[in-house]
XYZ file of N, CA and C in Angstrom:
633
model
N 0.822 -1.198 -0.091
C -0.060 0.186 0.096
C 0.924 1.197 -0.121
N 2.018 1.255 0.926
C 2.759 2.457 1.037
C 3.567 2.689 -0.422
N 3.783 1.450 -1.072
C 4.573 1.548 -2.466
C 3.712 2.149 -3.615
N 2.398 1.933 -3.489
C 1.449 2.569 -4.300
C 1.120 3.869 -4.081
N 1.178 4.132 -2.968
C 1.211 5.751 -2.444
C 2.289 6.371 -2.840
N 3.482 5.927 -2.781
C 4.506 6.587 -3.304
C 4.540 6.745 -4.660
N 4.260 5.760 -5.550
C 4.056 6.005 -7.098
C 2.827 7.115 -7.402
N 1.845 6.848 -6.654
C 0.670 7.928 -6.825
C 1.194 9.465 -6.726
N 1.936 9.515 -5.385
C 2.205 10.876 -5.130
C 3.255 11.486 -5.996
N 4.182 10.673 -6.740
C 5.231 11.062 -7.627
C 4.478 11.476 -9.067
N 3.611 10.710 -9.328
C 2.747 10.889 -10.574
C 1.972 12.129 -10.506
N 1.587 12.410 -9.258
C 0.642 13.729 -9.022
C 1.788 14.937 -9.025
N 2.692 14.868 -8.254
C 3.383 16.075 -7.866
C 4.286 16.460 -9.115
N 4.713 15.716 -10.031
C 5.398 16.117 -10.993
C 4.828 16.955 -11.994
N 3.608 16.746 -12.462
C 3.048 17.278 -13.640
C 2.455 18.757 -13.483
N 2.773 19.130 -12.070
C 1.963 20.422 -11.669
C 2.453 21.623 -12.537
N 4.030 21.487 -12.959
C 4.552 22.646 -13.576
C 4.106 22.714 -14.981
N 3.577 21.685 -15.496
C 3.164 21.426 -16.834
C 1.898 21.954 -16.898
N 1.078 21.936 -15.998
C -0.536 22.433 -15.927
C -0.362 24.018 -15.645
N 0.467 24.356 -14.711
C 0.486 25.758 -14.277
C 1.219 26.753 -14.984
N 2.558 26.126 -15.493
C 3.350 27.011 -16.285
C 3.810 26.381 -17.586
N 2.955 26.167 -18.278
C 3.055 25.436 -19.689
C 3.387 26.469 -20.596
N 3.359 27.887 -20.243
C 3.532 29.068 -21.119
C 5.143 29.516 -20.848
N 6.007 28.830 -19.994
C 7.364 29.177 -19.609
C 8.086 28.551 -20.640
N 9.023 29.311 -21.287
C 9.936 28.924 -22.185
C 11.302 28.788 -21.564
N 11.696 29.271 -20.646
C 12.831 29.212 -19.740
C 13.407 27.927 -19.275
N 14.439 27.192 -19.946
C 14.823 26.035 -19.434
C 15.256 25.973 -17.733
N 15.932 27.227 -17.480
C 16.472 27.323 -16.202
C 15.122 27.558 -15.226
N 14.261 28.125 -15.533
C 13.018 28.446 -14.658
C 12.160 26.986 -14.616
N 12.219 26.038 -15.640
C 11.734 24.831 -15.567
C 12.491 23.976 -14.493
N 13.768 24.058 -14.880
C 14.793 23.385 -13.784
C 14.438 23.713 -12.259
N 14.066 24.957 -11.980
C 13.879 25.408 -10.633
C 12.599 24.634 -10.104
N 11.705 24.616 -11.042
C 10.187 24.027 -10.681
C 10.540 22.622 -10.458
N 11.634 21.914 -11.164
C 11.729 20.539 -11.018
C 12.481 20.327 -9.471
N 13.321 21.182 -9.391
C 14.124 21.040 -8.016
C 13.135 21.282 -6.765
N 12.009 22.240 -7.121
C 10.981 22.378 -6.018
C 10.284 21.366 -5.841
N 9.785 20.795 -7.144
C 9.075 19.369 -6.801
C 9.638 18.376 -6.247
N 10.882 18.038 -6.432
C 11.728 17.019 -5.833
C 11.705 17.448 -4.179
N 11.979 18.648 -3.885
C 12.049 18.986 -2.424
C 10.473 18.582 -1.744
N 9.662 18.891 -2.476
C 8.206 18.680 -1.839
C 8.028 17.297 -1.671
N 8.309 16.508 -2.789
C 8.175 15.085 -2.811
C 8.937 14.476 -1.718
N 10.281 15.028 -1.300
C 11.026 14.345 -0.364
C 10.610 14.727 1.115
N 9.928 15.868 1.305
C 9.114 16.389 2.626
C 8.007 15.215 2.633
N 6.969 15.013 1.697
C 5.952 14.296 1.812
C 6.446 12.848 2.157
N 7.618 12.281 1.458
C 8.130 10.909 2.000
C 8.492 10.898 3.194
N 9.457 11.793 3.800
C 9.866 11.709 5.201
C 8.665 11.815 6.042
N 7.862 12.601 5.826
C 6.493 12.647 6.708
C 5.577 11.167 6.679
N 5.801 10.727 5.654
C 5.081 9.274 5.539
C 5.604 8.176 6.327
N 7.034 8.291 6.089
C 7.773 7.355 6.862
C 7.554 7.409 8.420
N 7.630 8.683 8.637
C 7.361 8.738 10.209
C 5.848 8.540 10.668
N 5.190 8.753 9.584
C 3.828 8.502 10.318
C 3.348 7.050 10.386
N 4.192 6.215 9.677
C 4.106 4.871 9.678
C 5.113 4.024 10.514
N 5.816 5.038 11.439
C 6.780 4.631 12.214
C 7.943 3.781 11.810
N 8.447 4.462 10.571
C 9.550 3.510 9.988
C 10.864 4.538 9.881
N 11.181 4.802 10.858
C 12.327 5.761 11.236
C 13.801 5.043 10.846
N 13.400 3.641 10.911
C 14.681 2.753 10.554
C 15.034 2.990 9.134
N 14.128 3.489 8.253
C 14.604 3.758 6.716
C 15.679 4.852 6.496
N 15.746 5.568 7.664
C 16.671 6.645 7.631
C 18.075 6.408 8.322
N 18.359 5.118 8.358
C 19.495 4.559 9.062
C 20.726 4.387 7.700
N 21.925 4.871 8.118
C 22.803 4.879 7.199
C 23.930 4.014 7.669
N 23.874 2.702 7.623
C 24.869 1.805 8.398
C 26.115 1.830 7.621
N 27.213 1.735 8.294
C 28.487 1.873 7.858
C 28.854 0.143 7.148
N 29.757 0.249 6.405
C 30.165 -1.153 5.869
C 31.435 -0.883 5.491
N 32.053 -2.286 4.775
C 33.542 -2.223 4.371
C 33.768 -1.271 3.481
N 34.930 -0.551 3.548
C 35.178 0.622 2.586
C 35.428 0.180 1.080
N 35.661 -0.968 0.938
C 35.585 -1.601 -0.630
C 34.351 -1.452 -1.137
N 33.300 -1.446 -0.533
C 31.850 -1.270 -1.173
C 31.643 0.195 -1.534
N 32.229 0.958 -0.697
C 32.259 2.593 -0.872
C 32.964 2.965 -2.369
N 34.138 2.289 -2.473
C 35.006 2.367 -3.662
C 34.204 1.757 -5.022
N 33.704 0.634 -4.683
C 32.918 -0.315 -5.708
C 31.627 0.669 -5.987
N 30.902 1.200 -5.088
C 29.834 1.888 -5.651
C 30.203 2.991 -6.663
N 31.324 3.898 -6.101
C 31.735 4.947 -7.166
C 32.075 4.473 -8.604
N 33.003 3.383 -8.546
C 33.345 2.857 -9.680
C 32.163 2.223 -10.677
N 31.207 1.684 -9.913
C 30.251 1.254 -10.762
C 29.469 2.289 -11.209
N 29.299 3.380 -10.379
C 28.234 4.502 -10.890
C 28.977 5.230 -12.149
N 30.199 5.447 -12.066
C 30.895 5.879 -13.328
C 30.734 4.941 -14.547
N 31.286 3.527 -14.178
C 31.122 2.705 -15.121
C 30.138 2.319 -15.770
N 28.740 2.656 -15.173
C 27.703 1.981 -15.695
C 27.170 2.953 -16.768
N 27.662 4.295 -16.737
C 27.336 5.050 -17.731
C 27.797 4.603 -19.237
N 28.940 4.143 -19.154
C 29.724 3.887 -20.270
C 29.171 2.400 -20.824
N 28.829 1.493 -19.775
C 28.238 -0.075 -20.084
C 27.042 0.347 -20.746
N 26.402 1.544 -20.761
C 25.178 1.739 -21.407
C 25.108 1.660 -22.930
N 26.356 1.961 -23.243
C 26.603 1.882 -24.751
C 26.514 0.408 -25.397
N 26.496 -0.622 -24.383
C 26.320 -2.154 -24.834
C 24.878 -2.414 -24.805
N 24.225 -1.706 -23.683
C 22.910 -1.936 -23.505
C 22.245 -1.332 -24.632
N 22.676 -0.375 -25.120
C 21.832 0.376 -26.147
C 22.131 -0.405 -27.380
N 23.170 -1.023 -27.826
C 23.215 -1.890 -28.892
C 22.159 -3.079 -28.698
N 21.896 -3.697 -27.501
C 21.129 -4.879 -27.225
C 19.637 -4.288 -27.606
N 19.417 -2.979 -27.194
C 18.027 -2.511 -27.295
C 17.745 -2.133 -28.727
N 18.621 -1.532 -29.433
C 18.245 -0.888 -30.675
C 18.807 -2.053 -31.799
N 19.474 -3.002 -31.647
C 20.109 -3.795 -32.461
C 20.813 -3.432 -33.504
N 21.464 -2.383 -33.399
C 22.478 -1.810 -34.182
C 23.418 -0.735 -33.430
N 24.670 -0.654 -34.097
C 25.891 0.164 -33.552
C 25.455 1.521 -33.539
N 25.434 2.503 -32.573
C 25.356 3.843 -32.881
C 26.341 4.338 -33.507
N 26.173 5.282 -34.274
C 27.545 6.034 -34.956
C 28.367 6.741 -33.985
N 27.655 7.140 -32.822
C 28.614 7.916 -31.704
C 29.004 7.232 -30.705
N 29.164 5.802 -31.002
C 29.482 4.839 -29.685
C 30.721 5.231 -29.241
N 30.759 5.262 -27.780
C 31.835 5.886 -27.033
C 32.474 6.982 -27.633
N 31.694 7.978 -28.281
C 32.017 9.321 -28.507
C 31.655 10.284 -27.345
N 32.259 10.256 -26.484
C 32.174 11.225 -24.988
C 32.723 12.449 -25.000
N 31.956 13.368 -24.690
C 32.678 14.569 -24.652
C 32.119 15.414 -23.224
N 33.269 15.758 -22.598
C 33.178 16.183 -21.106
C 32.329 17.710 -21.260
N 31.407 17.746 -20.207
C 30.673 18.987 -20.468
C 30.391 19.433 -19.023
N 31.482 19.851 -18.148
C 31.156 20.296 -16.709
C 30.424 21.436 -16.420
N 30.085 22.328 -17.517
C 29.335 23.358 -17.642
C 27.925 22.985 -17.194
N 27.611 21.750 -17.545
C 26.109 21.348 -17.056
C 25.905 21.113 -15.677
N 27.092 21.098 -14.847
C 26.880 21.047 -13.481
C 26.194 22.355 -12.850
N 26.242 23.396 -13.493
C 25.677 24.590 -13.118
C 24.097 24.759 -12.957
N 23.502 23.940 -13.628
C 22.046 23.949 -13.831
C 21.356 23.384 -12.484
N 19.959 23.835 -12.320
C 19.517 23.357 -10.994
C 19.024 21.688 -10.935
N 18.723 21.545 -12.423
C 18.300 20.264 -12.569
C 19.712 19.291 -12.211
N 20.800 19.690 -12.541
C 22.063 18.868 -12.150
C 22.098 18.903 -10.651
N 21.697 19.861 -10.087
C 21.760 19.923 -8.354
C 20.709 18.797 -7.972
N 19.375 18.900 -8.653
C 18.430 18.080 -8.295
C 18.850 16.419 -8.290
N 19.434 16.149 -9.526
C 19.676 14.887 -10.035
C 20.631 14.245 -9.388
N 21.744 14.872 -8.912
C 22.918 14.336 -8.378
C 22.928 14.424 -6.897
N 22.386 15.381 -6.284
C 22.176 15.447 -4.834
C 20.970 15.199 -4.062
N 20.106 15.200 -4.642
C 18.820 15.056 -3.990
C 18.087 13.761 -4.516
N 17.952 13.566 -5.659
C 17.349 12.248 -6.374
C 18.122 11.007 -5.611
N 19.237 10.841 -5.689
C 20.002 9.508 -5.205
C 19.523 9.223 -3.751
N 19.455 10.120 -2.780
C 19.100 9.934 -1.502
C 17.569 9.643 -1.457
N 16.678 10.191 -2.207
C 15.423 9.981 -2.022
C 14.827 8.482 -2.628
N 15.517 8.207 -3.721
C 14.995 6.867 -4.609
C 15.772 5.744 -3.467
N 16.967 5.961 -3.184
C 17.586 4.849 -2.479
C 16.976 4.574 -1.262
N 16.426 5.509 -0.416
C 15.809 5.387 0.953
C 14.570 4.557 0.691
N 13.999 4.903 -0.407
C 12.451 4.175 -0.608
C 12.870 2.984 -1.150
N 13.628 2.798 -2.470
C 13.834 1.600 -3.214
C 14.597 0.581 -2.560
N 15.739 0.885 -1.981
C 16.602 -0.111 -1.386
C 16.343 -0.120 0.173
N 16.414 0.948 0.830
C 16.292 0.747 2.194
C 14.924 0.338 2.743
N 13.888 0.593 1.950
C 12.364 0.253 2.319
C 12.044 -0.820 1.728
N 11.698 -0.707 0.365
C 11.022 -1.783 -0.205
C 11.757 -3.157 -0.455
N 13.024 -2.820 -0.848
C 13.856 -4.138 -1.094
C 13.924 -4.990 0.253
N 14.019 -4.315 1.297
C 14.165 -4.773 2.657
C 12.945 -5.493 2.934
N 11.747 -4.921 2.728
C 10.648 -5.530 2.971
C 10.325 -6.810 2.107
N 10.639 -6.637 0.953
C 10.362 -7.963 0.019
C 11.497 -8.918 0.292
N 12.829 -8.740 0.725
C 13.711 -9.805 0.939
C 13.103 -10.815 2.202
N 12.078 -10.183 3.031
C 11.642 -10.917 4.120
C 10.791 -11.726 3.558
N 10.065 -11.606 2.328
C 8.939 -12.629 1.762
C 9.680 -13.487 0.542
N 10.393 -12.875 -0.306
C 10.966 -13.477 -1.248
C 12.450 -13.774 -1.163
N 13.057 -14.560 -2.119
C 14.444 -14.948 -2.222
C 15.121 -13.542 -2.816
N 16.343 -13.133 -2.147
C 16.917 -12.027 -2.480
C 16.899 -11.560 -4.146
N 17.125 -12.633 -4.888
C 17.131 -12.296 -6.246
C 15.852 -11.868 -6.906
N 14.873 -12.518 -6.421
C 13.451 -12.114 -6.838
C 13.083 -10.692 -6.117
N 13.321 -10.472 -4.849
C 13.324 -9.239 -4.403
C 13.946 -7.889 -4.913
N 15.084 -8.265 -5.205
C 15.903 -7.198 -6.030
C 15.363 -7.053 -7.375
N 14.946 -7.864 -8.182
C 14.308 -7.782 -9.515
C 12.955 -7.033 -9.387
N 12.043 -7.242 -8.359
C 10.816 -6.829 -8.375
C 11.057 -5.157 -7.825
N 11.989 -4.955 -7.383
C 12.270 -3.519 -6.878
C 12.861 -2.890 -8.037
N 13.657 -3.537 -8.758
C 14.222 -2.868 -10.044
C 13.241 -2.610 -11.016
N 12.202 -3.587 -11.138
C 11.233 -3.148 -11.902
C 10.296 -2.179 -11.735
N 10.052 -1.912 -10.421
C 9.325 -0.626 -10.032
C 10.125 0.651 -10.203
N 11.385 0.409 -9.910
C 12.146 1.519 -9.923
C 12.400 1.801 -11.667
N 12.436 0.779 -12.405
C 12.372 1.187 -13.659
C 11.036 1.898 -14.299
N 10.083 1.576 -13.675
C 8.650 1.995 -13.863
C 8.598 3.662 -13.760
N 9.137 3.867 -12.547
C 9.020 5.358 -12.237
C 9.612 6.341 -13.204
N 10.768 5.312 -14.056
C 11.549 6.312 -14.833
C 10.904 6.083 -16.277
N 9.861 5.743 -16.585
C 9.159 5.721 -17.638
C 8.765 7.075 -18.052
N 8.675 7.861 -17.030
C 8.096 9.311 -17.083
C 6.724 9.340 -17.749
N 5.585 8.569 -17.132
C 4.462 8.399 -17.489
C 3.624 9.644 -17.664
N 3.787 10.343 -16.463
C 3.205 11.601 -16.186
C 3.326 12.642 -17.205
N 4.909 12.583 -17.350
C 5.380 13.622 -18.533
C 4.755 13.498 -19.779
N 4.715 12.038 -20.247
C 4.088 11.652 -21.477
C 2.454 12.187 -21.646
N 1.882 12.203 -20.655
C 0.582 12.440 -20.254
C 0.345 14.046 -20.661
N 1.025 14.700 -19.825
C 0.704 16.132 -19.769
C 1.661 17.067 -20.661
N 2.450 16.329 -21.294
C 3.439 17.234 -22.131
C 3.370 16.385 -23.497
N 2.395 15.544 -23.727
C 2.011 15.017 -24.858
C 3.337 14.542 -25.706
N 4.082 13.645 -24.910
C 5.444 13.082 -25.435
C 5.085 11.296 -25.503
N 5.841 10.624 -25.958
C 5.693 9.384 -25.737
C 6.417 8.642 -24.460
N 6.037 7.752 -23.909
C 6.604 7.125 -22.717
C 8.267 6.869 -23.079
N 9.106 7.148 -22.098
C 10.598 6.534 -22.422
C 10.751 5.338 -21.800
N 10.591 4.394 -23.020
C 11.005 3.018 -22.713
C 12.529 3.013 -22.679
N 13.055 3.490 -23.271
C 14.664 3.240 -23.278
C 15.167 3.547 -21.876
N 14.437 4.600 -21.369
C 15.011 5.292 -19.990
C 14.718 4.198 -19.004
N 13.575 3.481 -19.007
C 13.065 2.423 -18.123
C 13.996 1.001 -18.430
N 14.144 1.061 -19.410
C 15.030 -0.269 -19.869
C 16.461 -0.092 -19.204
N 17.160 0.928 -19.279
C 18.329 1.311 -18.696
C 18.456 1.292 -17.210
N 17.213 1.903 -16.591
C 17.186 1.832 -15.090
C 16.923 0.630 -14.423
N 16.249 -0.425 -15.204
C 16.227 -1.702 -14.823
C 17.371 -2.163 -14.483
N 18.474 -2.305 -15.472
C 19.552 -2.853 -15.226
C 20.274 -2.120 -14.076
N 20.265 -0.865 -14.045
C 21.003 0.064 -13.102
C 20.352 -0.175 -11.675
N 19.010 -0.495 -11.623
C 18.525 -0.689 -10.361
C 18.879 -2.007 -9.883
N 18.929 -2.832 -10.735
C 19.398 -4.227 -10.386
C 20.779 -4.330 -9.667
N 21.744 -3.529 -10.256
C 23.051 -3.313 -9.762
C 22.982 -2.638 -8.345
N 22.064 -1.553 -8.258
C 21.889 -0.814 -7.103
C 21.370 -1.735 -5.957
N 20.519 -2.625 -6.286
C 20.170 -3.699 -5.333
C 20.982 -4.402 -4.983
N 21.759 -5.072 -5.504
C 22.742 -6.066 -5.289
C 23.919 -5.479 -4.451
N 24.032 -4.492 -4.735
C 25.245 -3.727 -4.048
C 24.842 -3.385 -2.560
N 23.347 -2.902 -2.433
C 22.888 -2.488 -1.192
C 22.922 -3.820 -0.483
N 22.347 -4.870 -0.950
C 22.062 -6.299 -0.284
C 23.383 -6.644 0.218
N 24.478 -6.782 -0.817
C 25.852 -7.405 -0.424
C 26.619 -6.760 0.617
N 26.460 -5.243 0.767
C 27.130 -4.449 1.645
C 26.198 -4.319 2.843
N 25.041 -4.636 2.771
C 24.046 -4.303 4.117
C 24.115 -3.062 4.407
N 24.129 -2.252 3.565
C 24.180 -0.745 3.802
C 23.644 -0.067 2.493
N 23.091 1.164 2.664
C 22.452 1.807 1.705
C 23.564 2.839 1.207
N 24.619 3.145 2.010
C 25.557 3.933 1.569
C 26.430 3.906 0.307
N 26.912 2.580 -0.206
C 27.166 2.395 -1.427
C 26.356 2.610 -2.403
N 24.859 2.136 -2.279
C 24.209 2.312 -3.378
C 23.910 3.717 -3.831
N 23.854 4.547 -2.517
C 23.854 6.082 -2.960
C 24.867 6.566 -3.496
N 25.954 6.049 -3.327
C 27.304 6.756 -4.083
C 27.202 6.276 -5.368
N 26.800 5.091 -5.959
C 26.923 4.423 -6.933
C 25.696 5.516 -7.869
N 24.489 5.716 -7.044
C 23.565 6.523 -7.812
C 24.013 8.001 -8.091
N 24.645 8.623 -7.116
C 25.188 9.922 -7.413
C 26.142 9.909 -8.268
N 27.199 9.160 -8.575
C 28.163 9.095 -9.392
C 27.549 8.806 -10.803
N 26.574 7.861 -10.937
C 25.916 7.611 -12.389
C 25.317 8.800 -12.770
N 24.675 9.434 -11.824
C 23.836 10.851 -12.422
C 24.816 11.629 -12.609
N 26.027 11.848 -11.802
C 27.025 12.928 -12.196
C 27.606 12.560 -13.559
N 28.059 11.405 -13.853
C 28.633 10.992 -14.880
C 27.617 11.270 -16.330
N 26.289 10.862 -16.065
C 25.458 11.174 -17.257
C 25.379 12.452 -17.515
N 25.601 13.486 -16.544
C 25.313 14.913 -16.803
C 26.364 15.385 -17.374
N 27.706 15.194 -16.951
C 28.862 15.892 -17.656
C 29.480 15.170 -18.809
N 28.881 13.907 -19.256
C 29.469 13.288 -20.521
C 28.544 13.155 -21.397
C-alpha cells in the first residue's frame, strides 16, 4: 500500500509545472520548478515514513570501505556500459558509440543539483532501504531485487510527463534503469548498507550529466 502511495504521489506531484506553467519557455525556470517539486516530494516522503513509524529507513549503516569504492566505480562505469545496453536495445551500433565529450558546465544547472544530490537519496531510501528490505523478508533476494528494480524502472518511464507534455513514454530510460536498479539492489544487499548504493547513484547521475 505504501509503495502504491509513493508512486501515486510522484505521478501527481511532477506534472504541476506542466499544468500551471506551460507557457514558460525558460529551461532554467523549469529546472527550478523541478528542484522545488523534488524537495516537496522528499518532505512528503519523510512525513509518510514517520507517520508509519519507519524511522529505521533513515539509517545509514557503515560497511567495508571496498563497497564505497565499488559504488563509485560502478556509478561511473555503468554510464559507459550503457552503450552496450543500447546496442542490445536498438540492435544496431550507434555512430557515436563511445564518442563522449566532457561538459562540466552542465553542473551549473538546478536540474543537475536535483539529480545528483537529491534524487539518489530519495530513491535509495525508498527502493533499497525500504521496499527491497521488505520484499527480502518474503521472497528470495534475487526476486526481491528484481521486483524492486522493476518498479524503479517504471517510475523512470516518465508516464506523467508523457501524459501532460504530449510526448511518448520513455521506454529506453526504463530499460536502462532496470539494469541500473538491479546493480544498485545487489550492491545494497551485499554491503548491508544503503551508503554504497547512494554513492553509485550519485556518480551515475553525475557522469550522465557531464559526459
